[in-house]
């Protein structure tokens, strides 16, 4: 199968990579850049923050990550209310690089689970304002349906709590989400290692977004490369169509011509 | 005159526009968004929007992050 023909398209935007990566928690911008390059991604998430008005000599992430080369996906991380998330997303759009936003409305500091009610509220406003809203949501098929009904061109259900590295805790819900909505599914958050992203892709998800699993690894650059292959292997396996699981053995060598027969 | 810029009191030249402020701060206009008293200032209005004493401005841009370390949001309204 030619993977270059296997493109992901969301709201008319073509994505060449099914691995999307965050830019947080790296040692420095040089390491961030190397990890992003090793991951083979073309989508990086960024936060929207006040510029440093005291020390203007500080470097900026976008000096390292060229917005002409990568699709910049601003997020509303750190927002705990629909109001803050809307405000942040609108500012991100106004900055003029993209209309895409990864919409997060966090419900609780301990779990960082989404506040689904506030998420719907913010989605409604931002879709009306013309933003392309990619919502970070619980692995809940009903929520996914409601978000798509509001105009989200993709949904981003969590695999497990952000930064937990637990992997996909409820593959059955992810499958039901895929059957419930006919838009791309990007598994977001909770991935720990390459097999987790492979599993997400084998389930038929369209992409995986992760940050901590790479940035927090002992060798982030090597882990970024591992993730690249995890996504490719999982996607190829999904497209190839795996064999059904069976309880008993099925011989793989022919029995004809065996000695003593 | 004194304004509040990104949560800090700051002295800027009287009657400065948003463009003037960004130049004063040595900030590239392309990658920022500006909020004046909680209203977004469109980029094509940067040159004509004058800032007044006691105005509250937010100048934001894209930064690293997205997950745990951004918990301490600095965008409190």
Coordinates of C-alpha atoms in Angstrom, one line a residue, chain A residues 3-134:
Chain A
X3 CA 1.1 5.5 2.4
X4 CA 1.5 8.8 0.5
X5 CA -2.0 8.2 -1.0
X6 CA -3.4 7.6 2.4
X7 CA -4.0 11.2 3.3
X8 CA -6.1 12.6 6.2
X9 CA -8.3 15.5 5.2
X10 CA -10.1 17.6 7.8
X11 CA -12.2 20.6 6.8
X12 CA -10.5 20.6 3.4
X13 CA -7.0 20.6 5.0
X14 CA -4.7 17.8 3.9
X15 CA -2.5 16.3 6.6
X16 CA 0.4 14.2 5.5
X17 CA 1.1 12.7 9.0
X18 CA -1.2 10.9 11.2
X19 CA 1.0 11.6 14.2
X20 CA 0.4 15.1 15.7
X21 CA 2.7 16.3 18.4
X22 CA 2.7 18.9 21.2
X23 CA 5.5 21.3 22.0
X24 CA 5.4 21.3 25.8
X25 CA 7.9 20.0 28.4
X26 CA 11.0 19.8 26.2
X27 CA 14.4 20.7 27.6
X28 CA 14.7 23.6 25.1
X29 CA 13.6 24.7 21.6
X30 CA 16.5 22.8 19.9
X31 CA 15.3 19.5 21.4
X32 CA 11.7 20.4 20.5
X33 CA 12.7 20.9 16.9
X34 CA 14.7 17.7 16.7
X35 CA 11.9 15.6 18.2
X36 CA 9.4 17.1 15.9
X37 CA 11.6 16.4 12.9
X38 CA 12.2 12.8 14.1
X39 CA 8.4 12.2 14.5
X40 CA 7.8 13.0 10.9
X41 CA 4.7 15.1 11.8
X42 CA 3.3 18.0 10.0
X43 CA 1.1 19.2 12.8
X44 CA 2.3 20.8 16.0
X45 CA 0.1 22.1 18.8
X46 CA 1.0 25.3 20.5
X47 CA -0.5 27.3 23.4
X48 CA -1.7 30.9 23.3
X49 CA 0.0 33.0 26.0
X50 CA 1.0 36.5 26.9
X51 CA 4.2 37.6 25.3
X52 CA 7.1 38.3 27.6
X53 CA 7.1 42.1 27.7
X54 CA 10.0 42.3 30.2
X55 CA 12.6 40.3 28.3
X56 CA 12.0 40.7 24.5
X57 CA 15.3 39.0 23.8
X58 CA 13.9 35.6 24.7
X59 CA 13.5 33.2 21.7
X60 CA 10.1 32.2 20.5
X61 CA 9.0 28.6 19.5
X62 CA 8.1 29.8 16.1
X63 CA 11.7 30.8 15.4
X64 CA 12.3 27.0 15.5
X65 CA 9.1 25.6 14.2
X66 CA 8.4 27.2 10.8
X67 CA 4.7 27.8 10.3
X68 CA 5.2 27.5 6.6
X69 CA 6.5 24.0 7.0
X70 CA 4.2 22.8 9.8
X71 CA 0.5 23.2 10.4
X72 CA 0.1 25.1 13.7
X73 CA -2.7 23.9 15.9
X74 CA -3.3 26.4 18.7
X75 CA -4.9 25.0 21.8
X76 CA -6.9 26.4 24.7
X77 CA -4.9 24.4 27.3
X78 CA -5.3 25.8 30.8
X79 CA -8.8 27.1 30.2
X80 CA -11.3 26.0 32.8
X81 CA -14.3 27.9 31.6
X82 CA -16.1 28.3 28.2
X83 CA -15.5 32.0 28.5
X84 CA -11.7 31.7 28.8
X85 CA -11.6 29.0 26.1
X86 CA -13.6 31.2 23.7
X87 CA -11.4 34.2 24.4
X88 CA -8.2 32.2 23.9
X89 CA -9.4 30.6 20.7
X90 CA -10.6 33.9 19.2
X91 CA -7.2 35.5 20.0
X92 CA -5.4 32.5 18.4
X93 CA -7.5 32.9 15.2
X94 CA -6.8 36.7 15.2
X95 CA -3.1 36.1 15.4
X96 CA -3.6 35.1 11.8
X97 CA -1.8 31.9 11.2
X98 CA -4.7 29.5 11.2
X99 CA -8.5 29.1 11.9
X100 CA -7.9 25.7 13.4
X101 CA -8.2 25.4 17.2
X102 CA -7.8 22.4 19.5
X103 CA -10.6 23.3 21.9
X104 CA -10.0 22.2 25.5
X105 CA -12.1 23.2 28.4
X106 CA -10.6 21.5 31.5
X107 CA -13.0 20.4 34.2
X108 CA -10.7 19.5 37.0
X109 CA -7.0 20.0 37.9
X110 CA -6.4 16.5 39.1
X111 CA -7.7 14.6 36.1
X112 CA -7.6 17.3 33.4
X113 CA -10.7 15.6 32.1
X114 CA -12.8 17.8 29.8
X115 CA -15.8 19.8 31.1
X116 CA -18.1 18.5 28.4
X117 CA -20.9 20.9 29.1
X118 CA -18.6 23.9 28.8
X119 CA -17.0 22.4 25.8
X120 CA -20.4 22.3 23.9
X121 CA -21.0 25.9 24.9
X122 CA -17.7 27.1 23.6
X123 CA -17.9 25.0 20.5
X124 CA -21.3 26.5 19.6
X125 CA -19.8 30.0 19.8
X126 CA -16.6 29.3 18.0
X127 CA -18.1 27.4 15.1
X128 CA -20.4 30.4 14.6
X129 CA -17.4 32.7 14.5
X130 CA -15.9 30.6 11.7
X131 CA -13.2 28.7 13.5
X132 CA -12.4 25.1 12.7
X133 CA -13.0 23.5 16.1
X134 CA -11.3 20.2 16.9

